[in-house]
Amino acid sequence: MAQIIDGKKIAAKVRGEIAAECAELLKKGIQPGLAVIIVGDDPASKVYVRNKKKACEEVGFHSEVYELPEATTEDELLALVGRLNNDDRIHGILVQLPLPRHLNDDIIIANIDPKKDVDAFHPVNVGKIMIGNYDFLPCTPAGVMVMLKECGIDPAGKECVVVGRSNIVGKPQAMLLLHANGTVTVCHSKTKNLADVTRRADILVVAIGKADFITGDMVKDGAVVIDVGMNRRPDGKLTGDVDFASVEPKASFITPVPGGVGPMTITMLLQNTLTSAKRVAGTPPRA
């Protein structure tokens, strides 16, 4: 029987620490500020944006949400990003993805000031993560590392397998596990004999967007299983990329969906925004 990694509980603890640090910054006249831009009417994106705004309010941050119409041009969006880059009240800028097809994600992200790129998607920040000398970490992989730490799980010397190679989760997750001295294998759609690889994992992180894809026969006894997936079944219920029912009896630790990695993602967005504001204040970032 696996120990459930309670993302809600860990996120609440970290947010409490963030709120306390925000209160100290406010005494110096600095309020961490996050600007979120959403283009179009994607329902899921709107939910994420509302949750981010609510999280900011909970910890005492200043937040601004810019809801732009689907027809917004690239020049209009870049003009807004440029204005926020120069706004001293804003320490973090997030452009909600995906953008409408006529807008180029790469161009928009490249125009965000790297010092305000709290998603850590800018090429400068990606490069810093690669060499291990970073200012910000992508929110979901950073959240996974905090969860492991809170549970006393040290990746050093362990076989770590990441299923998925996206720029948002898979690749940076592999780098963070490597920085933590794990021995890392990255699997993807071209990986042969996937189950043979996943069964080697002491720590298995799954982020491929396929409901219940990893089953019990693909996991070794005692593995730590981190499910980053968020999928909706035909009956409307949420499920991850891991078949919880068959994997949970074999794992030593496992994250549920919902209530696992999800709450940590926005929490680490808050952490990145706080880090940016502390830089302005000349305060060392929290370890």
CSV table of C-alpha atoms in Angstrom, one decimal:
chain,number,residue,atom,x,y,z
A,1,MET,CA,0.0,0.0,0.0
A,2,ALA,CA,1.6,3.3,-1.2
A,3,GLN,CA,1.8,6.4,0.9
A,4,ILE,CA,-0.2,9.1,-0.8
A,5,ILE,CA,1.7,12.3,-1.6
A,6,ASP,CA,-0.8,15.0,-0.6
A,7,GLY,CA,-0.2,17.9,-3.0
A,8,LYS,CA,-2.8,20.1,-1.4
A,9,LYS,CA,-1.2,19.8,2.0
A,10,ILE,CA,2.3,20.5,0.7
A,11,ALA,CA,1.1,23.4,-1.4
A,12,ALA,CA,-0.7,24.9,1.6
A,13,LYS,CA,2.5,24.7,3.7
A,14,VAL,CA,4.6,26.4,0.9
A,15,ARG,CA,2.0,29.1,0.3
A,16,GLY,CA,2.0,29.9,4.0
A,17,GLU,CA,5.8,30.4,3.8
A,18,ILE,CA,5.3,32.6,0.7
A,19,ALA,CA,2.6,34.7,2.4
A,20,ALA,CA,4.9,35.3,5.4
A,21,GLU,CA,7.8,36.4,3.1
A,22,CYS,CA,5.3,38.6,1.1
A,23,ALA,CA,4.4,40.3,4.4
A,24,GLU,CA,8.0,41.1,5.1
A,25,LEU,CA,8.4,42.6,1.6
A,26,LEU,CA,5.4,44.7,2.1
A,27,LYS,CA,7.1,46.3,5.1
A,28,LYS,CA,9.8,47.4,2.6
A,29,GLY,CA,7.2,48.9,0.3
A,30,ILE,CA,7.4,46.1,-2.2
A,31,GLN,CA,4.3,44.0,-3.1
A,32,PRO,CA,5.0,41.0,-5.5
A,33,GLY,CA,3.1,41.5,-8.7
A,34,LEU,CA,2.0,39.0,-11.3
A,35,ALA,CA,0.5,39.8,-14.7
A,36,VAL,CA,-1.4,37.1,-16.5
A,37,ILE,CA,-2.3,37.4,-20.2
A,38,ILE,CA,-5.0,35.2,-21.8
A,39,VAL,CA,-5.9,35.4,-25.5
A,40,GLY,CA,-9.2,33.9,-26.6
A,41,ASP,CA,-11.9,32.0,-24.8
A,42,ASP,CA,-10.4,28.6,-24.1
A,43,PRO,CA,-12.5,27.3,-21.1
A,44,ALA,CA,-9.6,25.4,-19.5
A,45,SER,CA,-7.3,28.4,-19.8
A,46,LYS,CA,-9.9,30.6,-18.2
A,47,VAL,CA,-10.1,28.3,-15.2
A,48,TYR,CA,-6.4,28.3,-14.8
A,49,VAL,CA,-6.2,32.1,-14.9
A,50,ARG,CA,-9.0,32.4,-12.3
A,51,ASN,CA,-7.1,30.0,-10.0
A,52,LYS,CA,-3.9,32.0,-10.4
A,53,LYS,CA,-5.6,35.2,-9.5
A,54,LYS,CA,-7.2,33.7,-6.5
A,55,ALA,CA,-3.8,32.2,-5.4
A,56,CYS,CA,-2.2,35.7,-5.7
A,57,GLU,CA,-4.9,37.2,-3.4
A,58,GLU,CA,-4.4,34.4,-0.8
A,59,VAL,CA,-0.7,35.2,-0.3
A,60,GLY,CA,-1.0,39.0,-0.6
A,61,PHE,CA,0.3,39.5,-4.1
A,62,HIS,CA,-0.8,42.2,-6.5
A,63,SER,CA,-2.3,40.6,-9.7
A,64,GLU,CA,-3.5,41.8,-13.0
A,65,VAL,CA,-5.3,39.8,-15.6
A,66,TYR,CA,-5.5,40.8,-19.2
A,67,GLU,CA,-8.2,39.0,-21.2
A,68,LEU,CA,-7.7,39.7,-24.9
A,69,PRO,CA,-10.0,38.8,-27.7
A,70,GLU,CA,-9.2,35.9,-30.1
A,71,ALA,CA,-8.5,38.3,-32.9
A,72,THR,CA,-5.6,40.1,-31.0
A,73,THR,CA,-2.7,40.6,-33.4
A,74,GLU,CA,0.9,39.7,-32.6
A,75,ASP,CA,1.9,43.3,-32.6
A,76,GLU,CA,-0.8,44.1,-30.0
A,77,LEU,CA,0.2,41.3,-27.8
A,78,LEU,CA,3.9,42.2,-28.0
A,79,ALA,CA,3.0,45.8,-27.2
A,80,LEU,CA,1.3,44.7,-24.0
A,81,VAL,CA,4.2,42.4,-23.0
A,82,GLY,CA,6.6,45.3,-23.6
A,83,ARG,CA,4.6,47.6,-21.4
A,84,LEU,CA,4.5,45.0,-18.6
A,85,ASN,CA,8.3,44.5,-19.0
A,86,ASN,CA,8.7,48.1,-18.0
A,87,ASP,CA,6.1,48.2,-15.2
A,88,ASP,CA,7.9,48.3,-11.8
A,89,ARG,CA,4.7,46.9,-10.1
A,90,ILE,CA,4.9,43.7,-12.1
A,91,HIS,CA,7.6,41.2,-11.1
A,92,GLY,CA,6.2,38.2,-13.1
A,93,ILE,CA,4.6,38.0,-16.5
A,94,LEU,CA,2.8,34.8,-17.7
A,95,VAL,CA,1.2,34.4,-21.1
A,96,GLN,CA,-1.3,31.6,-20.8
A,97,LEU,CA,-0.7,28.8,-23.4
A,98,PRO,CA,-1.9,27.6,-25.8
A,99,LEU,CA,-2.3,30.8,-27.8
A,100,PRO,CA,-4.5,31.1,-30.9
A,101,ARG,CA,-2.9,29.6,-34.0
A,102,HIS,CA,-2.2,32.9,-35.6
A,103,LEU,CA,0.1,33.9,-32.7
A,104,ASN,CA,3.6,32.4,-32.4
A,105,ASP,CA,4.3,31.1,-28.9
A,106,ASP,CA,8.1,31.3,-29.3
A,107,ILE,CA,8.1,34.9,-30.4
A,108,ILE,CA,5.9,36.0,-27.6
A,109,ILE,CA,7.9,34.1,-24.9
A,110,ALA,CA,11.2,35.4,-26.3
A,111,ASN,CA,9.9,39.0,-25.8
A,112,ILE,CA,9.2,38.6,-22.1
A,113,ASP,CA,11.9,40.0,-19.9
A,114,PRO,CA,13.8,36.9,-18.7
A,115,LYS,CA,13.9,38.5,-15.2
A,116,LYS,CA,10.1,38.4,-15.2
A,117,ASP,CA,9.6,35.1,-17.0
A,118,VAL,CA,8.1,33.3,-14.1
A,119,ASP,CA,7.1,30.3,-16.3
A,120,ALA,CA,10.8,29.9,-17.0
A,121,PHE,CA,10.1,29.3,-20.7
A,122,HIS,CA,12.4,32.0,-22.1
A,123,PRO,CA,15.5,30.6,-23.9
A,124,VAL,CA,17.8,32.4,-21.5
A,125,ASN,CA,16.1,30.7,-18.5
A,126,VAL,CA,16.0,27.4,-20.3
A,127,GLY,CA,19.8,27.7,-20.8
A,128,LYS,CA,20.3,28.6,-17.1
A,129,ILE,CA,18.4,25.5,-16.0
A,130,MET,CA,20.6,23.3,-18.3
A,131,ILE,CA,23.8,24.5,-16.6
A,132,GLY,CA,22.2,24.5,-13.1
A,133,ASN,CA,22.6,28.2,-12.5
A,134,TYR,CA,19.0,29.3,-12.6
A,135,ASP,CA,16.8,32.1,-11.4
A,136,PHE,CA,13.5,30.4,-12.0
A,137,LEU,CA,12.3,26.8,-12.6
A,138,PRO,CA,9.4,25.7,-14.7
A,139,CYS,CA,6.5,25.4,-12.2
A,140,THR,CA,5.4,21.8,-12.6
A,141,PRO,CA,8.9,20.2,-12.4
A,142,ALA,CA,9.8,22.5,-9.6
A,143,GLY,CA,6.7,21.4,-7.7
A,144,VAL,CA,7.6,17.7,-8.2
A,145,MET,CA,11.0,18.4,-6.7
A,146,VAL,CA,9.5,20.1,-3.7
A,147,MET,CA,7.1,17.1,-3.2
A,148,LEU,CA,10.0,14.7,-3.3
A,149,LYS,CA,11.9,16.8,-0.7
A,150,GLU,CA,8.9,17.1,1.6
A,151,CYS,CA,8.5,13.3,1.6
A,152,GLY,CA,12.2,12.7,2.3
A,153,ILE,CA,12.9,11.2,-1.1
A,154,ASP,CA,16.4,11.9,-2.4
A,155,PRO,CA,17.0,11.2,-6.1
A,156,ALA,CA,20.7,10.9,-5.6
A,157,GLY,CA,22.0,7.6,-6.9
A,158,LYS,CA,18.5,6.4,-7.9
A,159,GLU,CA,17.2,5.3,-11.3
A,160,CYS,CA,14.9,8.1,-12.4
A,161,VAL,CA,12.7,7.6,-15.4
A,162,VAL,CA,10.7,10.5,-17.0
A,163,VAL,CA,8.0,9.5,-19.5
A,164,GLY,CA,7.5,12.5,-21.7
A,165,ARG,CA,9.9,15.0,-23.3
A,166,SER,CA,7.9,18.2,-23.5
A,167,ASN,CA,9.7,21.5,-23.1
A,168,ILE,CA,7.2,22.4,-20.2
A,169,VAL,CA,7.6,19.2,-18.1
A,170,GLY,CA,9.6,16.3,-19.4
A,171,LYS,CA,12.9,17.9,-20.4
A,172,PRO,CA,13.2,20.3,-17.4
A,173,GLN,CA,12.1,17.5,-15.1
A,174,ALA,CA,14.9,15.3,-16.3
A,175,MET,CA,17.4,18.2,-15.8
A,176,LEU,CA,16.2,18.8,-12.2
A,177,LEU,CA,16.5,15.1,-11.3
A,178,LEU,CA,20.0,15.1,-12.9
A,179,HIS,CA,21.0,18.2,-10.9
A,180,ALA,CA,19.8,16.2,-7.8
A,181,ASN,CA,22.3,13.4,-8.8
A,182,GLY,CA,19.7,11.0,-10.1
A,183,THR,CA,20.5,8.7,-13.0
A,184,VAL,CA,18.0,9.8,-15.5
A,185,THR,CA,16.3,8.1,-18.5
A,186,VAL,CA,13.8,10.1,-20.7
A,187,CYS,CA,11.2,8.0,-22.5
A,188,HIS,CA,9.0,9.1,-25.4
A,189,SER,CA,6.8,7.9,-28.3
A,190,LYS,CA,9.8,6.3,-30.0
A,191,THR,CA,11.1,4.4,-27.0
A,192,LYS,CA,11.2,0.7,-27.6
A,193,ASN,CA,10.1,-1.7,-24.9
A,194,LEU,CA,8.9,1.1,-22.7
A,195,ALA,CA,7.7,-1.2,-19.9
A,196,ASP,CA,11.2,-2.6,-19.5
A,197,VAL,CA,12.5,0.9,-19.0
A,198,THR,CA,9.8,2.0,-16.6
A,199,ARG,CA,10.2,-1.1,-14.5
A,200,ARG,CA,13.8,0.0,-13.7
A,201,ALA,CA,12.6,3.2,-12.1
A,202,ASP,CA,13.1,4.0,-8.4
A,203,ILE,CA,11.4,7.3,-9.2
A,204,LEU,CA,9.0,7.4,-12.1
A,205,VAL,CA,7.6,10.7,-13.4
A,206,VAL,CA,4.8,10.4,-16.0
A,207,ALA,CA,3.8,13.4,-18.2
A,208,ILE,CA,2.5,12.3,-21.5
A,209,GLY,CA,-1.2,13.2,-21.5
A,210,LYS,CA,-2.6,9.7,-22.0
A,211,ALA,CA,-5.2,8.6,-19.5
A,212,ASP,CA,-4.2,5.6,-17.3
A,213,PHE,CA,-1.4,4.8,-19.6
A,214,ILE,CA,1.1,3.4,-17.0
A,215,THR,CA,-0.3,0.2,-15.5
A,216,GLY,CA,0.8,-1.9,-12.5
A,217,ASP,CA,2.8,-4.3,-14.6
A,218,MET,CA,5.0,-1.4,-15.8
A,219,VAL,CA,6.1,-0.4,-12.3
A,220,LYS,CA,8.5,-2.2,-10.0
A,221,ASP,CA,7.7,-2.8,-6.4
A,222,GLY,CA,8.5,0.1,-4.1
A,223,ALA,CA,8.8,2.7,-6.8
A,224,VAL,CA,7.9,6.4,-6.2
A,225,VAL,CA,5.4,7.3,-8.9
A,226,ILE,CA,4.7,10.9,-9.7
A,227,ASP,CA,1.7,11.4,-12.1
A,228,VAL,CA,1.7,14.8,-13.8
A,229,GLY,CA,-1.1,13.9,-16.2
A,230,MET,CA,-4.6,15.5,-16.1
A,231,ASN,CA,-7.1,13.9,-18.3
A,232,ARG,CA,-10.9,13.7,-18.4
A,233,ARG,CA,-12.6,10.4,-18.8
A,234,PRO,CA,-15.8,10.0,-20.9
A,235,ASP,CA,-17.8,10.0,-17.7
A,236,GLY,CA,-16.3,13.5,-16.8
A,237,LYS,CA,-14.1,12.3,-14.0
A,238,LEU,CA,-10.4,13.4,-13.9
A,239,THR,CA,-7.6,10.9,-14.1
A,240,GLY,CA,-3.9,11.0,-14.6
A,241,ASP,CA,-1.5,9.3,-16.9
A,242,VAL,CA,-1.1,6.5,-14.3
A,243,ASP,CA,-3.7,3.8,-13.7
A,244,PHE,CA,-3.9,4.5,-10.0
A,245,ALA,CA,-5.9,1.4,-9.1
A,246,SER,CA,-3.2,-1.0,-10.4
A,247,VAL,CA,-0.1,1.0,-9.6
A,248,GLU,CA,-0.9,2.1,-6.1
A,249,PRO,CA,-0.5,-1.3,-4.5
A,250,LYS,CA,3.0,-1.7,-5.9
A,251,ALA,CA,4.3,1.8,-5.2
A,252,SER,CA,6.0,3.1,-2.1
A,253,PHE,CA,4.7,6.7,-2.7
A,254,ILE,CA,2.2,7.9,-5.3
A,255,THR,CA,0.5,11.2,-6.3
A,256,PRO,CA,-3.2,11.2,-6.8
A,257,VAL,CA,-5.1,13.0,-9.6
A,258,PRO,CA,-6.6,15.4,-8.7
A,259,GLY,CA,-4.9,16.7,-5.6
A,260,GLY,CA,-1.3,15.7,-6.3
A,261,VAL,CA,1.0,17.6,-8.6
A,262,GLY,CA,-1.7,20.1,-9.7
A,263,PRO,CA,-1.8,22.3,-6.6
A,264,MET,CA,2.0,22.6,-6.6
A,265,THR,CA,2.1,24.1,-10.1
A,266,ILE,CA,0.5,27.4,-9.2
A,267,THR,CA,2.3,27.4,-5.9
A,268,MET,CA,5.6,27.4,-7.7
A,269,LEU,CA,4.4,30.2,-9.9
A,270,LEU,CA,3.9,32.2,-6.7
A,271,GLN,CA,7.4,31.2,-5.6
A,272,ASN,CA,8.9,32.4,-8.8
A,273,THR,CA,7.1,35.7,-8.6
A,274,LEU,CA,8.3,36.1,-5.0
A,275,THR,CA,11.8,35.3,-6.1
A,276,SER,CA,11.6,38.1,-8.7
A,277,ALA,CA,10.3,40.6,-6.2
A,278,LYS,CA,13.0,39.7,-3.7
A,279,ARG,CA,15.6,40.4,-6.3
A,280,VAL,CA,14.2,43.9,-6.7
A,281,ALA,CA,14.3,44.2,-2.9
A,282,GLY,CA,17.9,42.9,-2.7
A,283,THR,CA,16.8,40.0,-0.5
A,284,PRO,CA,18.4,36.6,-1.1
A,285,PRO,CA,16.0,34.0,-2.5
A,286,ARG,CA,14.7,31.3,-0.2
A,287,ALA,CA,16.6,28.0,-0.4
